[in-house]
């Protein structure tokens, strides 16, 4: 039995991003060689990441999926090189998750929130693994084509509540699960900002909330670049700190040292106010 997610990753926790892909939006192609990816992951852990999120499939807007064989070819050697270290596997495929958990991964980060592969819930349940359930409207190939909501926060909240119940019904312990609004996944700039500003409404679901705003394009667009494909680390750190103030628990970040330092400062300040 693992401790509850809150105990394993105290707030604020930082999840470092390790994209083993040729096409991720901010770092595609940088860490394709297993040795380089493993070295990068170890650096992120040394910088203070609580765990590293290893992914072999880009989910950037417009991306196509990859085959099981290709995804395994990308991530398996990296997972082998990280044995014994805290690893999350960023996948929607049950077979990738199964192999990753066998190689020691502790968390499955599924951007489809168990809607992609009907076998995935059972794999997570059998392993007693941690799980991140993320909201996405549509699919990566088309999700940024004019996404619409009546009220983005209440719709994302209802979705996460329903997926949490489905995961628990499939045998996954509720205390192993965290929830994620899915910043940039079928959301325009205003949707992202509203979700972040009203994050306390998602926190009210009672599970730790993970926020992944790091380097995302809405940050570049806020800064006045309407065609930006990514955003600067500084803007992502600001968003992480303000999300922390609104109750966020975990932060998925490329620039780990900057996030860890800023969140430690935010935590020190929060403790004075308490
Ligand atoms: N964002 C990305 C990928 N996985 N998982 C969660 N839980 N939350 C997120 O916000 C999230 C995620 C996209 O970022 P990145 O991995 O840097 O890019 P890509 O999908 O292009 O590899």
PDB file of C-alpha atoms and ligand atoms in Angstrom:
ATOM      1  CA  UNK A   1       0.000   0.000   0.000  1.00  0.00           C
ATOM      2  CA  UNK A   2       1.302   3.398  -0.936  1.00  0.00           C
ATOM      3  CA  UNK A   3       0.738   6.422   1.294  1.00  0.00           C
ATOM      4  CA  UNK A   4      -1.965   8.811   0.073  1.00  0.00           C
ATOM      5  CA  UNK A   5      -0.787  11.072  -2.757  1.00  0.00           C
ATOM      6  CA  UNK A   6      -0.826  14.063  -0.401  1.00  0.00           C
ATOM      7  CA  UNK A   7       1.665  12.329   1.895  1.00  0.00           C
ATOM      8  CA  UNK A   8       3.947  11.135  -0.911  1.00  0.00           C
ATOM      9  CA  UNK A   9       4.080  14.575  -2.551  1.00  0.00           C
ATOM     10  CA  UNK A  10       3.581  17.339   0.002  1.00  0.00           C
ATOM     11  CA  UNK A  11       2.231  20.689  -1.221  1.00  0.00           C
ATOM     12  CA  UNK A  12       3.672  22.394  -3.178  1.00  0.00           C
ATOM     13  CA  UNK A  13       5.115  19.529  -5.215  1.00  0.00           C
ATOM     14  CA  UNK A  14       6.879  19.948  -8.533  1.00  0.00           C
ATOM     15  CA  UNK A  15       6.640  17.412 -11.365  1.00  0.00           C
ATOM     16  CA  UNK A  16       9.495  17.887 -13.839  1.00  0.00           C
ATOM     17  CA  UNK A  17       8.710  17.377 -17.529  1.00  0.00           C
ATOM     18  CA  UNK A  18      10.787  14.904 -19.556  1.00  0.00           C
ATOM     19  CA  UNK A  19       9.473  14.783 -23.121  1.00  0.00           C
ATOM     20  CA  UNK A  20      11.039  11.935 -25.108  1.00  0.00           C
ATOM     21  CA  UNK A  21       9.455  13.193 -28.314  1.00  0.00           C
ATOM     22  CA  UNK A  22      10.591  14.839 -31.547  1.00  0.00           C
ATOM     23  CA  UNK A  23       7.704  17.315 -31.553  1.00  0.00           C
ATOM     24  CA  UNK A  24       6.736  18.606 -28.079  1.00  0.00           C
ATOM     25  CA  UNK A  25       5.932  22.297 -28.257  1.00  0.00           C
ATOM     26  CA  UNK A  26       8.716  23.738 -26.142  1.00  0.00           C
ATOM     27  CA  UNK A  27      11.417  21.075 -26.003  1.00  0.00           C
ATOM     28  CA  UNK A  28      10.633  18.634 -28.836  1.00  0.00           C
ATOM     29  CA  UNK A  29      13.659  16.668 -30.020  1.00  0.00           C
ATOM     30  CA  UNK A  30      15.945  17.800 -27.181  1.00  0.00           C
ATOM     31  CA  UNK A  31      15.781  14.587 -25.144  1.00  0.00           C
ATOM     32  CA  UNK A  32      15.213  11.882 -27.748  1.00  0.00           C
ATOM     33  CA  UNK A  33      18.375   9.970 -26.915  1.00  0.00           C
ATOM     34  CA  UNK A  34      17.781   7.874 -23.781  1.00  0.00           C
ATOM     35  CA  UNK A  35      21.050   8.935 -22.146  1.00  0.00           C
ATOM     36  CA  UNK A  36      20.232  12.601 -22.616  1.00  0.00           C
ATOM     37  CA  UNK A  37      16.682  12.130 -21.330  1.00  0.00           C
ATOM     38  CA  UNK A  38      17.875  10.227 -18.257  1.00  0.00           C
ATOM     39  CA  UNK A  39      20.500  12.887 -17.562  1.00  0.00           C
ATOM     40  CA  UNK A  40      17.881  15.602 -17.903  1.00  0.00           C
ATOM     41  CA  UNK A  41      15.482  13.792 -15.556  1.00  0.00           C
ATOM     42  CA  UNK A  42      18.206  13.348 -12.945  1.00  0.00           C
ATOM     43  CA  UNK A  43      19.053  17.054 -13.223  1.00  0.00           C
ATOM     44  CA  UNK A  44      15.407  17.985 -12.658  1.00  0.00           C
ATOM     45  CA  UNK A  45      15.285  15.769  -9.567  1.00  0.00           C
ATOM     46  CA  UNK A  46      18.509  17.337  -8.299  1.00  0.00           C
ATOM     47  CA  UNK A  47      16.919  20.757  -8.810  1.00  0.00           C
ATOM     48  CA  UNK A  48      14.148  19.748  -6.436  1.00  0.00           C
ATOM     49  CA  UNK A  49      11.484  18.039  -8.540  1.00  0.00           C
ATOM     50  CA  UNK A  50       9.404  15.636  -6.431  1.00  0.00           C
ATOM     51  CA  UNK A  51       8.949  13.382  -9.441  1.00  0.00           C
ATOM     52  CA  UNK A  52       9.587  13.436 -13.194  1.00  0.00           C
ATOM     53  CA  UNK A  53       6.890  12.934 -15.829  1.00  0.00           C
ATOM     54  CA  UNK A  54       8.237  10.873 -18.734  1.00  0.00           C
ATOM     55  CA  UNK A  55       6.216  11.065 -21.948  1.00  0.00           C
ATOM     56  CA  UNK A  56       6.717   9.561 -25.391  1.00  0.00           C
ATOM     57  CA  UNK A  57       3.730  11.122 -27.149  1.00  0.00           C
ATOM     58  CA  UNK A  58       3.285  14.839 -27.741  1.00  0.00           C
ATOM     59  CA  UNK A  59      -0.163  16.203 -27.026  1.00  0.00           C
ATOM     60  CA  UNK A  60       0.549  19.712 -28.305  1.00  0.00           C
ATOM     61  CA  UNK A  61      -2.295  21.285 -30.303  1.00  0.00           C
ATOM     62  CA  UNK A  62      -2.462  19.726 -33.761  1.00  0.00           C
ATOM     63  CA  UNK A  63      -0.394  16.635 -32.929  1.00  0.00           C
ATOM     64  CA  UNK A  64      -1.218  13.141 -34.169  1.00  0.00           C
ATOM     65  CA  UNK A  65      -0.898  10.119 -31.862  1.00  0.00           C
ATOM     66  CA  UNK A  66       2.013   7.678 -31.987  1.00  0.00           C
ATOM     67  CA  UNK A  67       1.884   3.882 -32.220  1.00  0.00           C
ATOM     68  CA  UNK A  68       2.301   1.675 -29.163  1.00  0.00           C
ATOM     69  CA  UNK A  69       5.588   0.309 -30.531  1.00  0.00           C
ATOM     70  CA  UNK A  70       7.019   3.784 -31.096  1.00  0.00           C
ATOM     71  CA  UNK A  71       5.911   5.085 -27.707  1.00  0.00           C
ATOM     72  CA  UNK A  72       7.484   2.081 -25.972  1.00  0.00           C
ATOM     73  CA  UNK A  73      10.665   2.456 -28.013  1.00  0.00           C
ATOM     74  CA  UNK A  74      10.970   6.040 -26.773  1.00  0.00           C
ATOM     75  CA  UNK A  75      10.160   5.646 -23.096  1.00  0.00           C
ATOM     76  CA  UNK A  76      11.323   2.168 -22.039  1.00  0.00           C
ATOM     77  CA  UNK A  77      15.085   2.840 -22.055  1.00  0.00           C
ATOM     78  CA  UNK A  78      14.501   6.095 -20.186  1.00  0.00           C
ATOM     79  CA  UNK A  79      12.402   4.349 -17.535  1.00  0.00           C
ATOM     80  CA  UNK A  80      15.098   1.680 -17.201  1.00  0.00           C
ATOM     81  CA  UNK A  81      17.676   4.418 -16.635  1.00  0.00           C
ATOM     82  CA  UNK A  82      15.521   5.998 -13.930  1.00  0.00           C
ATOM     83  CA  UNK A  83      14.813   2.812 -11.950  1.00  0.00           C
ATOM     84  CA  UNK A  84      14.415   3.568  -8.262  1.00  0.00           C
ATOM     85  CA  UNK A  85      13.615   7.258  -8.829  1.00  0.00           C
ATOM     86  CA  UNK A  86      10.127   8.808  -8.570  1.00  0.00           C
ATOM     87  CA  UNK A  87       8.682   8.663 -12.073  1.00  0.00           C
ATOM     88  CA  UNK A  88       5.292   9.413 -13.552  1.00  0.00           C
ATOM     89  CA  UNK A  89       4.438   7.999 -16.984  1.00  0.00           C
ATOM     90  CA  UNK A  90       2.590  10.440 -19.243  1.00  0.00           C
ATOM     91  CA  UNK A  91       0.532   8.077 -21.384  1.00  0.00           C
ATOM     92  CA  UNK A  92      -3.005   7.115 -22.344  1.00  0.00           C
ATOM     93  CA  UNK A  93      -2.065   3.566 -23.346  1.00  0.00           C
ATOM     94  CA  UNK A  94      -2.584   0.706 -20.898  1.00  0.00           C
ATOM     95  CA  UNK A  95       0.366  -1.274 -22.217  1.00  0.00           C
ATOM     96  CA  UNK A  96       2.773   1.649 -21.870  1.00  0.00           C
ATOM     97  CA  UNK A  97       1.509   2.242 -18.330  1.00  0.00           C
ATOM     98  CA  UNK A  98       1.806  -1.453 -17.468  1.00  0.00           C
ATOM     99  CA  UNK A  99       5.434  -1.619 -18.587  1.00  0.00           C
ATOM    100  CA  UNK A 100       6.286   1.678 -16.931  1.00  0.00           C
ATOM    101  CA  UNK A 101       4.794   0.574 -13.605  1.00  0.00           C
ATOM    102  CA  UNK A 102       6.703  -2.727 -13.867  1.00  0.00           C
ATOM    103  CA  UNK A 103       9.877  -0.652 -14.326  1.00  0.00           C
ATOM    104  CA  UNK A 104       9.127   1.280 -11.130  1.00  0.00           C
ATOM    105  CA  UNK A 105       6.992   4.268 -12.172  1.00  0.00           C
ATOM    106  CA  UNK A 106       4.725   5.391  -9.328  1.00  0.00           C
ATOM    107  CA  UNK A 107       2.154   7.489 -11.181  1.00  0.00           C
ATOM    108  CA  UNK A 108       0.172   7.357 -14.415  1.00  0.00           C
ATOM    109  CA  UNK A 109      -0.582  10.763 -15.912  1.00  0.00           C
ATOM    110  CA  UNK A 110      -3.416  10.267 -18.389  1.00  0.00           C
ATOM    111  CA  UNK A 111      -4.492  13.343 -20.358  1.00  0.00           C
ATOM    112  CA  UNK A 112      -7.641  11.460 -21.442  1.00  0.00           C
ATOM    113  CA  UNK A 113      -8.712  10.838 -17.820  1.00  0.00           C
ATOM    114  CA  UNK A 114      -9.246   7.093 -18.508  1.00  0.00           C
ATOM    115  CA  UNK A 115     -11.360   7.723 -21.623  1.00  0.00           C
ATOM    116  CA  UNK A 116      -8.647   6.691 -24.106  1.00  0.00           C
ATOM    117  CA  UNK A 117      -7.901   3.057 -23.352  1.00  0.00           C
ATOM    118  CA  UNK A 118     -10.498   0.895 -21.569  1.00  0.00           C
ATOM    119  CA  UNK A 119      -7.722  -1.274 -20.079  1.00  0.00           C
ATOM    120  CA  UNK A 120      -5.876   1.555 -18.367  1.00  0.00           C
ATOM    121  CA  UNK A 121      -7.993   1.827 -15.201  1.00  0.00           C
ATOM    122  CA  UNK A 122      -7.401  -1.853 -14.397  1.00  0.00           C
ATOM    123  CA  UNK A 123      -3.649  -1.482 -14.871  1.00  0.00           C
ATOM    124  CA  UNK A 124      -3.547   1.478 -12.457  1.00  0.00           C
ATOM    125  CA  UNK A 125      -5.802  -0.281  -9.942  1.00  0.00           C
ATOM    126  CA  UNK A 126      -3.800  -3.531  -9.998  1.00  0.00           C
ATOM    127  CA  UNK A 127      -0.532  -1.677  -9.408  1.00  0.00           C
ATOM    128  CA  UNK A 128      -1.984   0.561  -6.682  1.00  0.00           C
ATOM    129  CA  UNK A 129      -0.387   3.440  -8.599  1.00  0.00           C
ATOM    130  CA  UNK A 130      -1.021   7.155  -8.303  1.00  0.00           C
ATOM    131  CA  UNK A 131      -3.122   8.639 -11.089  1.00  0.00           C
ATOM    132  CA  UNK A 132      -3.608  12.081 -12.583  1.00  0.00           C
ATOM    133  CA  UNK A 133      -6.969  12.694 -14.275  1.00  0.00           C
ATOM    134  CA  UNK A 134      -6.888  15.667 -16.675  1.00  0.00           C
ATOM    135  CA  UNK A 135      -9.650  17.551 -18.442  1.00  0.00           C
ATOM    136  CA  UNK A 136      -9.435  17.904 -22.223  1.00  0.00           C
ATOM    137  CA  UNK A 137     -12.146  19.121 -24.591  1.00  0.00           C
ATOM    138  CA  UNK A 138     -11.884  17.147 -27.844  1.00  0.00           C
ATOM    139  CA  UNK A 139      -8.549  15.630 -28.885  1.00  0.00           C
ATOM    140  CA  UNK A 140      -5.107  17.152 -29.460  1.00  0.00           C
ATOM    141  CA  UNK A 141      -5.443  17.217 -33.268  1.00  0.00           C
ATOM    142  CA  UNK A 142      -8.435  19.565 -33.174  1.00  0.00           C
ATOM    143  CA  UNK A 143      -8.851  20.788 -29.589  1.00  0.00           C
ATOM    144  CA  UNK A 144      -7.807  24.387 -30.224  1.00  0.00           C
ATOM    145  CA  UNK A 145     -10.318  24.899 -33.071  1.00  0.00           C
ATOM    146  CA  UNK A 146     -12.665  27.375 -31.376  1.00  0.00           C
ATOM    147  CA  UNK A 147     -13.314  25.630 -28.032  1.00  0.00           C
ATOM    148  CA  UNK A 148     -16.580  26.754 -26.384  1.00  0.00           C
ATOM    149  CA  UNK A 149     -18.073  26.466 -22.918  1.00  0.00           C
ATOM    150  CA  UNK A 150     -21.107  27.943 -21.167  1.00  0.00           C
ATOM    151  CA  UNK A 151     -19.072  28.176 -17.977  1.00  0.00           C
ATOM    152  CA  UNK A 152     -15.644  26.646 -18.319  1.00  0.00           C
ATOM    153  CA  UNK A 153     -15.048  26.199 -14.578  1.00  0.00           C
ATOM    154  CA  UNK A 154     -18.290  24.433 -13.752  1.00  0.00           C
ATOM    155  CA  UNK A 155     -17.961  22.208 -16.847  1.00  0.00           C
ATOM    156  CA  UNK A 156     -14.380  21.210 -16.030  1.00  0.00           C
ATOM    157  CA  UNK A 157     -15.374  20.642 -12.405  1.00  0.00           C
ATOM    158  CA  UNK A 158     -18.318  18.407 -13.356  1.00  0.00           C
ATOM    159  CA  UNK A 159     -16.069  16.452 -15.734  1.00  0.00           C
ATOM    160  CA  UNK A 160     -13.360  15.892 -13.109  1.00  0.00           C
ATOM    161  CA  UNK A 161     -15.941  14.867 -10.524  1.00  0.00           C
ATOM    162  CA  UNK A 162     -17.405  12.320 -12.935  1.00  0.00           C
ATOM    163  CA  UNK A 163     -13.982  10.928 -13.958  1.00  0.00           C
ATOM    164  CA  UNK A 164     -12.944  10.694 -10.289  1.00  0.00           C
ATOM    165  CA  UNK A 165     -16.060   8.660  -9.546  1.00  0.00           C
ATOM    166  CA  UNK A 166     -15.394   6.439 -12.583  1.00  0.00           C
ATOM    167  CA  UNK A 167     -11.809   5.817 -11.483  1.00  0.00           C
ATOM    168  CA  UNK A 168     -12.902   4.914  -7.951  1.00  0.00           C
ATOM    169  CA  UNK A 169     -15.615   2.631  -9.359  1.00  0.00           C
ATOM    170  CA  UNK A 170     -12.876   0.896 -11.375  1.00  0.00           C
ATOM    171  CA  UNK A 171     -11.010   0.074  -8.169  1.00  0.00           C
ATOM    172  CA  UNK A 172      -8.493   2.939  -7.943  1.00  0.00           C
ATOM    173  CA  UNK A 173      -8.157   4.334  -4.418  1.00  0.00           C
ATOM    174  CA  UNK A 174      -9.453   7.892  -4.214  1.00  0.00           C
ATOM    175  CA  UNK A 175      -6.479   8.944  -2.087  1.00  0.00           C
ATOM    176  CA  UNK A 176      -4.160   7.969  -4.959  1.00  0.00           C
ATOM    177  CA  UNK A 177      -5.748  10.394  -7.428  1.00  0.00           C
ATOM    178  CA  UNK A 178      -5.061  14.010  -8.344  1.00  0.00           C
ATOM    179  CA  UNK A 179      -7.086  16.220 -10.684  1.00  0.00           C
ATOM    180  CA  UNK A 180      -5.929  18.618 -13.404  1.00  0.00           C
ATOM    181  CA  UNK A 181      -7.909  21.298 -15.301  1.00  0.00           C
ATOM    182  CA  UNK A 182      -5.797  20.656 -18.408  1.00  0.00           C
ATOM    183  CA  UNK A 183      -4.511  24.140 -19.156  1.00  0.00           C
ATOM    184  CA  UNK A 184      -4.393  24.579 -22.945  1.00  0.00           C
ATOM    185  CA  UNK A 185      -6.294  21.379 -23.757  1.00  0.00           C
ATOM    186  CA  UNK A 186      -9.309  22.685 -25.689  1.00  0.00           C
ATOM    187  CA  UNK A 187      -9.172  26.119 -24.033  1.00  0.00           C
ATOM    188  CA  UNK A 188      -8.511  29.622 -25.297  1.00  0.00           C
ATOM    189  CA  UNK A 189      -6.584  32.246 -23.332  1.00  0.00           C
ATOM    190  CA  UNK A 190      -9.702  33.436 -21.464  1.00  0.00           C
ATOM    191  CA  UNK A 191     -10.695  29.857 -20.563  1.00  0.00           C
ATOM    192  CA  UNK A 192      -7.224  29.193 -19.143  1.00  0.00           C
ATOM    193  CA  UNK A 193      -7.243  32.407 -17.126  1.00  0.00           C
ATOM    194  CA  UNK A 194     -10.702  31.787 -15.738  1.00  0.00           C
ATOM    195  CA  UNK A 195      -9.785  28.248 -14.675  1.00  0.00           C
ATOM    196  CA  UNK A 196      -6.679  29.547 -12.914  1.00  0.00           C
ATOM    197  CA  UNK A 197      -8.482  32.472 -11.280  1.00  0.00           C
ATOM    198  CA  UNK A 198     -11.248  30.206  -9.955  1.00  0.00           C
ATOM    199  CA  UNK A 199      -9.044  27.231  -9.131  1.00  0.00           C
ATOM    200  CA  UNK A 200     -10.475  27.106  -5.595  1.00  0.00           C
ATOM    201  CA  UNK A 201     -13.695  25.704  -7.124  1.00  0.00           C
ATOM    202  CA  UNK A 202     -11.750  22.673  -8.399  1.00  0.00           C
ATOM    203  CA  UNK A 203      -9.825  22.353  -5.146  1.00  0.00           C
ATOM    204  CA  UNK A 204     -13.236  22.055  -3.463  1.00  0.00           C
ATOM    205  CA  UNK A 205     -13.574  18.586  -5.059  1.00  0.00           C
ATOM    206  CA  UNK A 206     -11.310  17.454  -2.223  1.00  0.00           C
ATOM    207  CA  UNK A 207      -8.434  15.981  -4.199  1.00  0.00           C
ATOM    208  CA  UNK A 208      -5.008  17.563  -4.863  1.00  0.00           C
ATOM    209  CA  UNK A 209      -5.075  19.713  -8.005  1.00  0.00           C
ATOM    210  CA  UNK A 210      -2.165  19.581 -10.453  1.00  0.00           C
ATOM    211  CA  UNK A 211      -1.576  22.589 -12.720  1.00  0.00           C
ATOM    212  CA  UNK A 212       0.452  22.399 -15.936  1.00  0.00           C
ATOM    213  CA  UNK A 213       0.853  25.937 -17.236  1.00  0.00           C
ATOM    214  CA  UNK A 214       4.608  25.814 -17.794  1.00  0.00           C
ATOM    215  CA  UNK A 215       5.733  27.372 -21.108  1.00  0.00           C
ATOM    216  CA  UNK A 216       2.249  27.071 -22.610  1.00  0.00           C
ATOM    217  CA  UNK A 217       1.261  29.289 -25.498  1.00  0.00           C
ATOM    218  CA  UNK A 218      -1.362  31.271 -23.595  1.00  0.00           C
ATOM    219  CA  UNK A 219       1.518  32.774 -21.600  1.00  0.00           C
ATOM    220  CA  UNK A 220       3.133  34.059 -24.772  1.00  0.00           C
ATOM    221  CA  UNK A 221      -0.215  35.366 -25.976  1.00  0.00           C
ATOM    222  CA  UNK A 222      -0.857  37.243 -22.715  1.00  0.00           C
ATOM    223  CA  UNK A 223       2.462  38.959 -23.372  1.00  0.00           C
ATOM    224  CA  UNK A 224       1.149  40.320 -26.657  1.00  0.00           C
ATOM    225  CA  UNK A 225       2.301  37.671 -29.163  1.00  0.00           C
ATOM    226  CA  UNK A 226      -0.943  36.477 -30.796  1.00  0.00           C
ATOM    227  CA  UNK A 227       0.857  33.724 -32.746  1.00  0.00           C
ATOM    228  CA  UNK A 228       3.106  32.535 -29.886  1.00  0.00           C
ATOM    229  CA  UNK A 229       3.554  28.752 -29.739  1.00  0.00           C
ATOM    230  CA  UNK A 230       4.953  28.805 -26.225  1.00  0.00           C
ATOM    231  CA  UNK A 231       5.536  31.184 -23.316  1.00  0.00           C
ATOM    232  CA  UNK A 232       8.442  32.183 -21.093  1.00  0.00           C
ATOM    233  CA  UNK A 233       9.414  30.427 -17.878  1.00  0.00           C
ATOM    234  CA  UNK A 234       8.926  33.639 -15.885  1.00  0.00           C
ATOM    235  CA  UNK A 235       5.240  33.894 -16.789  1.00  0.00           C
ATOM    236  CA  UNK A 236       4.738  30.209 -15.969  1.00  0.00           C
ATOM    237  CA  UNK A 237       6.326  30.674 -12.554  1.00  0.00           C
ATOM    238  CA  UNK A 238       3.992  33.615 -11.820  1.00  0.00           C
ATOM    239  CA  UNK A 239       0.972  31.517 -12.752  1.00  0.00           C
ATOM    240  CA  UNK A 240       2.213  28.625 -10.596  1.00  0.00           C
ATOM    241  CA  UNK A 241       2.596  30.879  -7.548  1.00  0.00           C
ATOM    242  CA  UNK A 242      -0.874  32.373  -7.962  1.00  0.00           C
ATOM    243  CA  UNK A 243      -2.339  28.906  -8.524  1.00  0.00           C
ATOM    244  CA  UNK A 244      -0.614  27.787  -5.330  1.00  0.00           C
ATOM    245  CA  UNK A 245      -2.315  30.641  -3.466  1.00  0.00           C
ATOM    246  CA  UNK A 246      -5.639  29.385  -4.792  1.00  0.00           C
ATOM    247  CA  UNK A 247      -4.959  25.896  -3.502  1.00  0.00           C
ATOM    248  CA  UNK A 248      -3.056  24.034  -6.266  1.00  0.00           C
ATOM    249  CA  UNK A 249      -0.968  21.152  -4.956  1.00  0.00           C
ATOM    250  CA  UNK A 250       1.311  19.920  -7.742  1.00  0.00           C
ATOM    251  CA  UNK A 251       2.968  21.848 -10.572  1.00  0.00           C
ATOM    252  CA  UNK A 252       4.038  20.248 -13.854  1.00  0.00           C
ATOM    253  CA  UNK A 253       7.027  22.291 -14.969  1.00  0.00           C
ATOM    254  CA  UNK A 254       9.904  22.340 -17.432  1.00  0.00           C
ATOM    255  CA  UNK A 255      11.917  24.940 -15.486  1.00  0.00           C
ATOM    256  CA  UNK A 256      12.116  23.068 -12.215  1.00  0.00           C
ATOM    257  CA  UNK A 257      14.610  25.129 -10.240  1.00  0.00           C
ATOM    258  CA  UNK A 258      12.676  28.341 -10.888  1.00  0.00           C
ATOM    259  CA  UNK A 259       9.392  26.736  -9.855  1.00  0.00           C
ATOM    260  CA  UNK A 260      10.819  25.140  -6.714  1.00  0.00           C
ATOM    261  CA  UNK A 261      12.409  28.391  -5.558  1.00  0.00           C
ATOM    262  CA  UNK A 262       9.343  30.525  -6.271  1.00  0.00           C
ATOM    263  CA  UNK A 263       6.971  28.053  -4.631  1.00  0.00           C
ATOM    264  CA  UNK A 264       9.186  27.760  -1.547  1.00  0.00           C
ATOM    265  CA  UNK A 265       9.041  31.541  -1.193  1.00  0.00           C
ATOM    266  CA  UNK A 266       5.270  31.528  -1.716  1.00  0.00           C
ATOM    267  CA  UNK A 267       4.890  28.816   0.913  1.00  0.00           C
ATOM    268  CA  UNK A 268       6.984  30.739   3.453  1.00  0.00           C
ATOM    269  CA  UNK A 269       4.784  33.785   2.903  1.00  0.00           C
ATOM    270  CA  UNK A 270       1.580  31.771   3.123  1.00  0.00           C
ATOM    271  CA  UNK A 271       2.697  30.339   6.441  1.00  0.00           C
ATOM    272  CA  UNK A 272       3.202  33.830   7.894  1.00  0.00           C
ATOM    273  CA  UNK A 273      -0.307  34.849   6.852  1.00  0.00           C
ATOM    274  CA  UNK A 274      -1.843  31.691   8.333  1.00  0.00           C
TER     275      UNK A 274
HETATM  276  N1  LIG B   1       0.435  19.240 -20.460  1.00  0.00           N
HETATM  277  C1  LIG B   1       1.137  18.623 -21.432  1.00  0.00           C
HETATM  278  C2  LIG B   1       1.329  17.226 -21.387  1.00  0.00           C
HETATM  279  N2  LIG B   1       0.855  16.497 -20.354  1.00  0.00           N
HETATM  280  N3  LIG B   1      -0.296  16.364 -18.310  1.00  0.00           N
HETATM  281  C3  LIG B   1      -1.001  16.955 -17.339  1.00  0.00           C
HETATM  282  N4  LIG B   1      -1.475  16.230 -16.304  1.00  0.00           N
HETATM  283  N5  LIG B   1      -1.253  18.299 -17.342  1.00  0.00           N
HETATM  284  C4  LIG B   1      -0.792  19.107 -18.347  1.00  0.00           C
HETATM  285  O1  LIG B   1      -1.070  20.338 -18.308  1.00  0.00           O
HETATM  286  C5  LIG B   1      -0.043  18.508 -19.411  1.00  0.00           C
HETATM  287  C6  LIG B   1       0.185  17.109 -19.365  1.00  0.00           C
HETATM  288  C7  LIG B   1       1.676  19.408 -22.563  1.00  0.00           C
HETATM  289  O2  LIG B   1       2.945  19.899 -22.291  1.00  0.00           O
HETATM  290  P1  LIG B   1       4.315  19.205 -22.788  1.00  0.00           P
HETATM  291  O3  LIG B   1       4.491  17.856 -22.225  1.00  0.00           O
HETATM  292  O4  LIG B   1       5.431  20.135 -22.491  1.00  0.00           O
HETATM  293  O5  LIG B   1       4.159  19.158 -24.356  1.00  0.00           O
HETATM  294  P2  LIG B   1       3.764  18.001 -25.360  1.00  0.00           P
HETATM  295  O6  LIG B   1       2.411  17.500 -25.034  1.00  0.00           O
HETATM  296  O7  LIG B   1       3.815  18.712 -26.689  1.00  0.00           O
HETATM  297  O8  LIG B   1       4.799  16.923 -25.247  1.00  0.00           O
END
